[in-house]
Short mmCIF file of C-alpha atoms in Angstrom, two decimals:
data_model
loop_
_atom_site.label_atom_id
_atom_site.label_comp_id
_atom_site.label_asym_id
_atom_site.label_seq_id
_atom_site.Cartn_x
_atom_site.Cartn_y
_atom_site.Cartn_z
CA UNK A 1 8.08 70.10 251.05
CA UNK A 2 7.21 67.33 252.86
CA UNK A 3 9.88 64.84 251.81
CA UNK A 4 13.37 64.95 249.88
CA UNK A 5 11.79 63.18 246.51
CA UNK A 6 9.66 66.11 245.95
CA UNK A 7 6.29 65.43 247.80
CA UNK A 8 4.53 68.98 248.84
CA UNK A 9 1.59 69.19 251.50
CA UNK A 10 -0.65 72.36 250.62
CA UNK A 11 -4.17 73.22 250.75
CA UNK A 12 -7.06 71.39 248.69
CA UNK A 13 -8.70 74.82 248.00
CA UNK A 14 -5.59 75.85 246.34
CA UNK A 15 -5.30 72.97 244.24
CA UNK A 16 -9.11 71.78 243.06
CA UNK A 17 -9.77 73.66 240.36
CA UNK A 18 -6.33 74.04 238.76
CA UNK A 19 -6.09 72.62 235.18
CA UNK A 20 -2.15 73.31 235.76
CA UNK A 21 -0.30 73.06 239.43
CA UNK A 22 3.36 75.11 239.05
CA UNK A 23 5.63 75.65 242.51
CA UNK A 24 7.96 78.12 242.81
CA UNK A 25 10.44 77.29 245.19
CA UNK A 26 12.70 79.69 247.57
CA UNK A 27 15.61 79.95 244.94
CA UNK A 28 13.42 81.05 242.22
CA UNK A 29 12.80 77.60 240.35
CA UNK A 30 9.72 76.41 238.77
CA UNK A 31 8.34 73.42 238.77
CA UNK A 32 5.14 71.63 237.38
CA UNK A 33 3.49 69.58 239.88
CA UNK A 34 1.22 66.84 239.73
CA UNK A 35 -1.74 66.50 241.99
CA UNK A 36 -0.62 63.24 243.57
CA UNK A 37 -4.02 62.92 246.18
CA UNK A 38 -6.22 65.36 247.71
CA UNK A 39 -9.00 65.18 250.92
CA UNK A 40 -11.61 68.34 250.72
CA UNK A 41 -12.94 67.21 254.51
CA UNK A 42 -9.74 67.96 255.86
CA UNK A 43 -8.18 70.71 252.92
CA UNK A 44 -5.27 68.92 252.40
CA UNK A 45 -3.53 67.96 248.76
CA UNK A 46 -0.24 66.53 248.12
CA UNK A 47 1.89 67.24 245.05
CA UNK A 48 4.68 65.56 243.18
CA UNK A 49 7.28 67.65 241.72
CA UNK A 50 10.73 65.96 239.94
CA UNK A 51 13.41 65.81 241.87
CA UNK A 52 16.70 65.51 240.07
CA UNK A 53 18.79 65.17 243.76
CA UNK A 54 17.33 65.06 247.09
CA UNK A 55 14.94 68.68 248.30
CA UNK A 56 15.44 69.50 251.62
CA UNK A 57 12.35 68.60 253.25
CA UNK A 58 10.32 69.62 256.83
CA UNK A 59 9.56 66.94 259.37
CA UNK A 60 6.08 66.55 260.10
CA UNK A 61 4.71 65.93 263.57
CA UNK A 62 2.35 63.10 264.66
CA UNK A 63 -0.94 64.05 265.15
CA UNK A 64 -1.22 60.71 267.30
CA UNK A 65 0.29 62.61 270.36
CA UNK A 66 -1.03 66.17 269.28
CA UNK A 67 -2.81 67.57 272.83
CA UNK A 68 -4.94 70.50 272.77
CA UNK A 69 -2.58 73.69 273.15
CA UNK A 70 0.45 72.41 271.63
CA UNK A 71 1.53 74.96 268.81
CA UNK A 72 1.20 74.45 265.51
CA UNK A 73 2.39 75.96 262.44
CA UNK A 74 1.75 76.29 258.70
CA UNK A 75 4.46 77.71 256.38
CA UNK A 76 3.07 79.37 252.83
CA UNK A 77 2.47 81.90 250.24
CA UNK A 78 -1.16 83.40 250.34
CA UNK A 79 -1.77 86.33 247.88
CA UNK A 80 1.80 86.11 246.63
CA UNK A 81 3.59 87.16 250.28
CA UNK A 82 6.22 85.04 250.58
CA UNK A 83 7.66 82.68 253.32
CA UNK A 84 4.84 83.33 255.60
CA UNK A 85 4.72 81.52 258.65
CA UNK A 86 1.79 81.08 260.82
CA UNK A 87 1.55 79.71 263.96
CA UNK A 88 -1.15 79.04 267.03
CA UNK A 89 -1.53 76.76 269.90
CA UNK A 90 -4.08 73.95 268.67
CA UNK A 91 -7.60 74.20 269.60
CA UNK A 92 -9.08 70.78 269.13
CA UNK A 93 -7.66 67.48 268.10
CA UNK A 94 -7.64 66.63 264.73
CA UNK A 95 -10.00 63.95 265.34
CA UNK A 96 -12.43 65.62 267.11
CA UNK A 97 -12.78 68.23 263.85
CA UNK A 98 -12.84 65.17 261.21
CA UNK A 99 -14.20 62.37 262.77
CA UNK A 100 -12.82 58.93 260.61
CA UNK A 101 -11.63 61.89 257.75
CA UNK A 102 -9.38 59.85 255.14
CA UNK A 103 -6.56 61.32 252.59
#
């Protein structure tokens, strides 16, 4: 969750063939989602779900100042294990790996 009125940041590959998008949250809630805007160069996808009061949300970083070696981490639930965290010092620069890439 990406932002307190319900915006999510996941994967494109998760999301580009679904006919139906439903997130389960932490507490156990469901929630259809909309596919709000997706960008297969750089595997992102944003989606919408209602928000009847404010989610708590994660700040993002800027990838303006990102250096080579700074850490980075991605939060999930691949194969069903959930709140998996992953984390890794960066190896490029995001614009060195999509050169001009829009979302």
């Amino acid at each position: 969750m990406i932002s307190g009125d319900g915006i999510i940041l996941t994967n494109n590959h998760v999301v580009e063939d679904a006919s139906e998008v439903t997130v389960i949250l932490a507490n156990k809630n469901y929630h259809e989602a909309q596919v709000v805007g997706r960008g297969p160069k750089t595997d992102l996808a944003m989606l919408k779900i209602d928000a009847k009061k404010p989610f708590p949300a994660a700040a993002m970083g800027d990838s303006e100042h990102l250096q080579v070696g700074d850490w980075v981490v991605a939060i999930g639930n691949p194969f069903g294990l959930n709140h998996t965290v992953t984390s890794c010092p960066s190896k490029v620069r995001p614009e060195d790996l999509v050169p001009q890439a829009t979302f």
